[in-house]
mmCIF file of C-alpha atoms in Angstrom:
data_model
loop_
_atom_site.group_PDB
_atom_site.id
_atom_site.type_symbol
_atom_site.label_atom_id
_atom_site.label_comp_id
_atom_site.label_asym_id
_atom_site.label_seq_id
_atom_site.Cartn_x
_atom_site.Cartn_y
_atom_site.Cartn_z
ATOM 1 C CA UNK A 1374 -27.572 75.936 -59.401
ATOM 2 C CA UNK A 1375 -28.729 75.802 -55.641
ATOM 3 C CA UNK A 1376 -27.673 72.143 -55.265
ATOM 4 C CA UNK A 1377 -23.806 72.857 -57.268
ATOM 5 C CA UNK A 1378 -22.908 75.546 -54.580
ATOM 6 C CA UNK A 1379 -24.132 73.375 -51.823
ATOM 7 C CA UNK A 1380 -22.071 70.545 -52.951
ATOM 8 C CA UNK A 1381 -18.980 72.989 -53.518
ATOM 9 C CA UNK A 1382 -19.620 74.334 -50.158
ATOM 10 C CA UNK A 1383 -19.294 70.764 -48.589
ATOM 11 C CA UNK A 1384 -16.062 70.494 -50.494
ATOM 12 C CA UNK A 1385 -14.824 73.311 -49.095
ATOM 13 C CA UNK A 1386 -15.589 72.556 -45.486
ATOM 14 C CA UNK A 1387 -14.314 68.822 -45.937
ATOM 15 C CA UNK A 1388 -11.087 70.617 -46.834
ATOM 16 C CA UNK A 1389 -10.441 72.909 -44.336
ATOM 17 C CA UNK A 1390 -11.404 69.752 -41.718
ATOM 18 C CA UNK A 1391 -8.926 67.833 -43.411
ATOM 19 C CA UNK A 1392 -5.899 71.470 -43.114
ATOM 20 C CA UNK A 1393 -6.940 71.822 -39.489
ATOM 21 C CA UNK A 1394 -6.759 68.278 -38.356
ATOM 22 C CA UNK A 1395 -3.443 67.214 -40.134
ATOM 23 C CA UNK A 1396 -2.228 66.576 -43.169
ATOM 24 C CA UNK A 1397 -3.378 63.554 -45.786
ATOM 25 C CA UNK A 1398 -0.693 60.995 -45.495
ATOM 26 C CA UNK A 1399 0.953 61.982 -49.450
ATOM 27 C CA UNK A 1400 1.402 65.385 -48.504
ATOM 28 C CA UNK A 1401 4.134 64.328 -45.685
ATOM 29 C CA UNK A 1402 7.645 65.842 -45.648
ATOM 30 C CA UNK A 1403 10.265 63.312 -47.417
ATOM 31 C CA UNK A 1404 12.908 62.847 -44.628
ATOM 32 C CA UNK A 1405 16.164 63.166 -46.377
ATOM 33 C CA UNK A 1406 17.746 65.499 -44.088
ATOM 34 C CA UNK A 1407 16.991 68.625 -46.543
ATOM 35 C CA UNK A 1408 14.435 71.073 -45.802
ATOM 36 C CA UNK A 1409 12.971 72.430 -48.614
ATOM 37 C CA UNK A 1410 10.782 75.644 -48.711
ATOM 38 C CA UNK A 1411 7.196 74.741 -48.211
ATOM 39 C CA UNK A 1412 7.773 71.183 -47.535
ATOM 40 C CA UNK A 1413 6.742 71.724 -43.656
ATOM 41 C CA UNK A 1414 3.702 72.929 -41.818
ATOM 42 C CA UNK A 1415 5.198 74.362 -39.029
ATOM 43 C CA UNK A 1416 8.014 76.652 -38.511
ATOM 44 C CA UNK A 1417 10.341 78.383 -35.692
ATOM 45 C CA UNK A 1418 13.738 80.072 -35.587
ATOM 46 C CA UNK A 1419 14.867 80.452 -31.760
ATOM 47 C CA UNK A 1420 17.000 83.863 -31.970
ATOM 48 C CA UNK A 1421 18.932 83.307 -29.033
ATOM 49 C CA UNK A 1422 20.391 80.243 -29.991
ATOM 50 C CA UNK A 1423 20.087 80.731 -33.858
ATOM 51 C CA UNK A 1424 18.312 77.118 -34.441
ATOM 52 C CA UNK A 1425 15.090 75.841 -36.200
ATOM 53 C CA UNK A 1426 12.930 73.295 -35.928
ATOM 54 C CA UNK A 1427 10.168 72.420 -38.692
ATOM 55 C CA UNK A 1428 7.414 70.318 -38.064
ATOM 56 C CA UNK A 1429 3.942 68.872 -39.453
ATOM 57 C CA UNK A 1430 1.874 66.665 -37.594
ATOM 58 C CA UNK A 1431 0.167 64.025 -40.053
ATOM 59 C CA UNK A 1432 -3.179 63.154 -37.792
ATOM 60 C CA UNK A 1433 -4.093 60.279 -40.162
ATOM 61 C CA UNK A 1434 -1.270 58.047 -39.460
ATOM 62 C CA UNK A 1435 -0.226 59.204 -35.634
ATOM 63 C CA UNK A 1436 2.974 60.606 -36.968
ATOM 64 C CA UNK A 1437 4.683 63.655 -36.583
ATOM 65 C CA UNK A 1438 7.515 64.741 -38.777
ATOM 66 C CA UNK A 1439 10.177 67.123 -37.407
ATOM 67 C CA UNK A 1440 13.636 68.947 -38.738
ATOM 68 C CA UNK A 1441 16.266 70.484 -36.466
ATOM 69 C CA UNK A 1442 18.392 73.206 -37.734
ATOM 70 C CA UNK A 1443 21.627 74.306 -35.718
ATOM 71 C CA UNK A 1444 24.598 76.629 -36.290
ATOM 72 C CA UNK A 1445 27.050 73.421 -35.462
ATOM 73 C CA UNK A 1446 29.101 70.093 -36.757
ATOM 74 C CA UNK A 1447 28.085 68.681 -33.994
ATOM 75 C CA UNK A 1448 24.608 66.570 -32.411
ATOM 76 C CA UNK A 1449 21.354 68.827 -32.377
ATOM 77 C CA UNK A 1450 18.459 67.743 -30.306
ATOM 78 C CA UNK A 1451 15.011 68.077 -29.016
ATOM 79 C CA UNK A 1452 13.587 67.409 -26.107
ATOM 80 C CA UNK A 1453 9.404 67.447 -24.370
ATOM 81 C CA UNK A 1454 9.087 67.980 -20.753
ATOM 82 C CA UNK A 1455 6.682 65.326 -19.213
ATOM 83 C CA UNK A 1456 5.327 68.514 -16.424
ATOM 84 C CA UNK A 1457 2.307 68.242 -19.290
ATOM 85 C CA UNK A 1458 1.362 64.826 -18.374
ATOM 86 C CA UNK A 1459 2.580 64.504 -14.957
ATOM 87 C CA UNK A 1460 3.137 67.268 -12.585
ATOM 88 C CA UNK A 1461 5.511 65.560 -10.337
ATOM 89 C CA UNK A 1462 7.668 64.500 -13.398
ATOM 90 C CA UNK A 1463 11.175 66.162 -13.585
ATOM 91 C CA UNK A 1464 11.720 64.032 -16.826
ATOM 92 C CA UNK A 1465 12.495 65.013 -20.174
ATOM 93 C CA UNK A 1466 12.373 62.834 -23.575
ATOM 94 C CA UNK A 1467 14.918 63.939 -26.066
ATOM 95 C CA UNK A 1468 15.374 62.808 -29.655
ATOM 96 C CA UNK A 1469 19.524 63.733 -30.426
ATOM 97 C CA UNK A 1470 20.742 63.325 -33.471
ATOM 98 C CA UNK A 1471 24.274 64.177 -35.885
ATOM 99 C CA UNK A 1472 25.982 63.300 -39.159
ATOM 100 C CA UNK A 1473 29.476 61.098 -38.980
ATOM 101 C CA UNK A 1474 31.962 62.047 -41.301
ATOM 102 C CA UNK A 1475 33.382 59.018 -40.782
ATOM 103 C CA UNK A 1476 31.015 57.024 -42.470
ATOM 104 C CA UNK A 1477 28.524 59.697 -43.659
ATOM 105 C CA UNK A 1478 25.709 57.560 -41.775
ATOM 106 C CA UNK A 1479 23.221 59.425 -39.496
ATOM 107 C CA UNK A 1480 23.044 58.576 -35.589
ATOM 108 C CA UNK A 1481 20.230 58.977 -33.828
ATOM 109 C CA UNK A 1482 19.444 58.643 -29.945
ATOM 110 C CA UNK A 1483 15.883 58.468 -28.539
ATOM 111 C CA UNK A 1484 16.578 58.963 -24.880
ATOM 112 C CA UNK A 1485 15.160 59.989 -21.328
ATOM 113 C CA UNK A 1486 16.822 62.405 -19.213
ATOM 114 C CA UNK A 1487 16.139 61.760 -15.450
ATOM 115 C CA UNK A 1488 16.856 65.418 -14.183
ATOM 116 C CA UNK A 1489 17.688 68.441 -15.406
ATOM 117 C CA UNK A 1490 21.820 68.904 -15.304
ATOM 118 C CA UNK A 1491 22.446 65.139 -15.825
ATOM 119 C CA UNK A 1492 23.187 63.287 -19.391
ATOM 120 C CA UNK A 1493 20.222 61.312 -20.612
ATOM 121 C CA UNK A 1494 20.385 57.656 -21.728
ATOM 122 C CA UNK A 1495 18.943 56.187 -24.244
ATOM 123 C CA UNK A 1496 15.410 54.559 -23.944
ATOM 124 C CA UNK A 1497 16.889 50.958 -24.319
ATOM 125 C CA UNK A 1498 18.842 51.135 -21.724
ATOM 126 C CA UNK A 1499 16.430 52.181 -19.269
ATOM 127 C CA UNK A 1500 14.317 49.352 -20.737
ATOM 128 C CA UNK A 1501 12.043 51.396 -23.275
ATOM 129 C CA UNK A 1502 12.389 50.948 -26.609
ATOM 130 C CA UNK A 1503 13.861 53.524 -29.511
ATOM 131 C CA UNK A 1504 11.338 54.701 -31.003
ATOM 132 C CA UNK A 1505 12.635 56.813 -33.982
ATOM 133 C CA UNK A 1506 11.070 55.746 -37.237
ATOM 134 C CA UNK A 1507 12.768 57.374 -39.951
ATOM 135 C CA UNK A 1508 15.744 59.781 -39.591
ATOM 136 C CA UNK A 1509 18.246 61.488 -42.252
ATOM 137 C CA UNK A 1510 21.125 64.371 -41.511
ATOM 138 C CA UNK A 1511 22.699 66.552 -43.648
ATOM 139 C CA UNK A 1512 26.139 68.556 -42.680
ATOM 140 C CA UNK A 1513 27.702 71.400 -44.038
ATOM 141 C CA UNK A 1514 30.389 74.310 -42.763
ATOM 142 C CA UNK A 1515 27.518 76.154 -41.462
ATOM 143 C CA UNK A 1516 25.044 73.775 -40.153
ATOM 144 C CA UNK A 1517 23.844 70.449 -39.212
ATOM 145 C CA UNK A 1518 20.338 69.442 -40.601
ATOM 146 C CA UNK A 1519 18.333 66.707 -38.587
ATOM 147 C CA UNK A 1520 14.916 64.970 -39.999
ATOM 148 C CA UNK A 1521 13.113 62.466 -38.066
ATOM 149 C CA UNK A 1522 9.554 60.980 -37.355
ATOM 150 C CA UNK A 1523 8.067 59.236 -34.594
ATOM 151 C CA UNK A 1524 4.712 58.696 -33.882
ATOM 152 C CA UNK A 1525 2.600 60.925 -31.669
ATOM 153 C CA UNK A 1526 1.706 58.368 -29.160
ATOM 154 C CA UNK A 1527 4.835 55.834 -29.094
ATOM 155 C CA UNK A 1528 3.353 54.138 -25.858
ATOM 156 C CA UNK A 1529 6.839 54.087 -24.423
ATOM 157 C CA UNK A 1530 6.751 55.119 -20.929
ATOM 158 C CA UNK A 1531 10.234 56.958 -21.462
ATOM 159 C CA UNK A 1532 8.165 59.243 -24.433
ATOM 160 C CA UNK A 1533 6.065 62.086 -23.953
ATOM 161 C CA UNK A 1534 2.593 61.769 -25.972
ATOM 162 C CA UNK A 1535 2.246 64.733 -27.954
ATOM 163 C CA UNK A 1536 -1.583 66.054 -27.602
ATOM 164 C CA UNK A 1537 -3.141 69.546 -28.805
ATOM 165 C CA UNK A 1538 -2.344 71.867 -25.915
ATOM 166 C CA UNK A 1539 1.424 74.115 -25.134
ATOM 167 C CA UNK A 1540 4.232 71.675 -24.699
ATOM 168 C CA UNK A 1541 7.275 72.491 -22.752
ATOM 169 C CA UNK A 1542 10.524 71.750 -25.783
ATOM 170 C CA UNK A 1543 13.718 71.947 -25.103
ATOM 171 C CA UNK A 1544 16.307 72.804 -28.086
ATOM 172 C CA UNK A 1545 19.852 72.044 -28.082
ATOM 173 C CA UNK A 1546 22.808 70.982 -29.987
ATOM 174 C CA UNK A 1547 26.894 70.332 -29.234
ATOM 175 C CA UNK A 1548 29.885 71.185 -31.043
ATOM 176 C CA UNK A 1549 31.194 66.773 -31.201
ATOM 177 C CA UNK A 1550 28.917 64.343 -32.931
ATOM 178 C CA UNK A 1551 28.847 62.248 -29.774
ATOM 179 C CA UNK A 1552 26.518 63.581 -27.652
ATOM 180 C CA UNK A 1553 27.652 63.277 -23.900
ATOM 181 C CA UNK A 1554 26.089 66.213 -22.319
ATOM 182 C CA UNK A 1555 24.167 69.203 -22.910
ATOM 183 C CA UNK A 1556 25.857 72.941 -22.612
ATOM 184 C CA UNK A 1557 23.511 75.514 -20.682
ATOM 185 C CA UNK A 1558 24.994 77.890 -23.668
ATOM 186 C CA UNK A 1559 23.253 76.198 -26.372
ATOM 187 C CA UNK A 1560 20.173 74.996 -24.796
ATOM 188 C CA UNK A 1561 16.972 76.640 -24.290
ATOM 189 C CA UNK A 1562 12.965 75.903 -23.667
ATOM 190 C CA UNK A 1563 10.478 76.868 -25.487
ATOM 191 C CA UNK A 1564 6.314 76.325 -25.458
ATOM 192 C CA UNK A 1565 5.387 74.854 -28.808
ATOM 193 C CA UNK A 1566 1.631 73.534 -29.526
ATOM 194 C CA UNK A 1567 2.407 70.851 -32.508
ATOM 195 C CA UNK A 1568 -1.164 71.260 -33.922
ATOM 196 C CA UNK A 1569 -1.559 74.909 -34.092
ATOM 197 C CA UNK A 1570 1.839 75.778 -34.356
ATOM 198 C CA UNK A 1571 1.789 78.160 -31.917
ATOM 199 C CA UNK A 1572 5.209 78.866 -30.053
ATOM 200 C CA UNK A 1573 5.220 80.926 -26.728
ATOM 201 C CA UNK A 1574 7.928 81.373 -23.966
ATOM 202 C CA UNK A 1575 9.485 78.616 -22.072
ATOM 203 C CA UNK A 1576 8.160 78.026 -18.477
#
């Protein structure tokens, strides 16, 4: 009987190593551009602006796997200040993202923003690379719905590695698809640690 409860007790301890640490790689959210209860880790709903953001980080494969929620027909977007790597840095690395009507395919920008008040450009440009692995959205009269993954450590110089610790996110989103520029109305910061999920106030 002694040696059954130890084994169950390893069990148990394997498991909760395996909760705190990540996720296994099945138990990832399926990006489709529909949140569905449950399907997420992570969770926050920024009052002032009315907007979520879901997220689980799956340590196993590098990945993390986020969903933007915003009150609009328009882009959303996301964005991690690189002050948490580099103090000097006045950078931020967005991820924007919106449903076309047009052709009811989702666009997706992985971009840099030089300093705060300009427009930010897209990775490529700047001679990084776009680094957005999988991304679905999902419109409706309320609200557009954003899914997308990326990996925690891209290695593009124009991306913020995303480590245990508070990091400085921006949230935003625009009334057109195209995103040109962001409006101080609908944009806010936030401190979000990815791992624990805790969420504080922005710096």
């Amino acid at each position: 009987m002694r040696r059954i409860i130890t084994l169950s007790a390893l069990a148990a301890l394997a498991t909760l190593v395996l909760v705190w640490g990540g996720v296994a790689h099945e138990q990832v959210p399926a990006v489709d551009g529909i949140v569905s209860d449950g399907e997420y880790a992570n969770h926050y709903t920024n009052k002032d602006l009315n907007m979520k953001v879901h997220w689980t980080v799956d340590t196993k494969e590098g990945v993390i796997y986020i969903a933007l929620e915003a009150p609009t027909q328009g882009w959303v977007g996301i964005g991690f200040d690189f002050k948490a790597q580099d103090k000097k840095s006045m950078g931020m690395d967005w991820i924007i993202g919106a449903f076309h009507d047009q052709d009811g395919e989702t666009d997706t920008l992985d971009a840099f923003q030089v300093r705060s008040g300009e427009p930010a450009q897209a990775d490529t440009f700047l001679g990084g690379k776009d680094d957005i692995m999988e991304k679905a959205a999902v419109q409706t009269e309320k609200e557009t719905t954003l899914e997308f993954t990326r990996l925690l450590d891209t290695g593009d110089k124009f991306d913020v590695a995303l480590k245990p610790g508070a990091q400085g996110t921006m949230l935003a989103f625009g009334d057109e698809d195209e995103y040109k520029h962001f409006h101080q109305e609908s944009l806010t910061m936030v401190m979000i640690d990815f791992f624990t999920g805790k969420v504080g106030k922005g710096k």
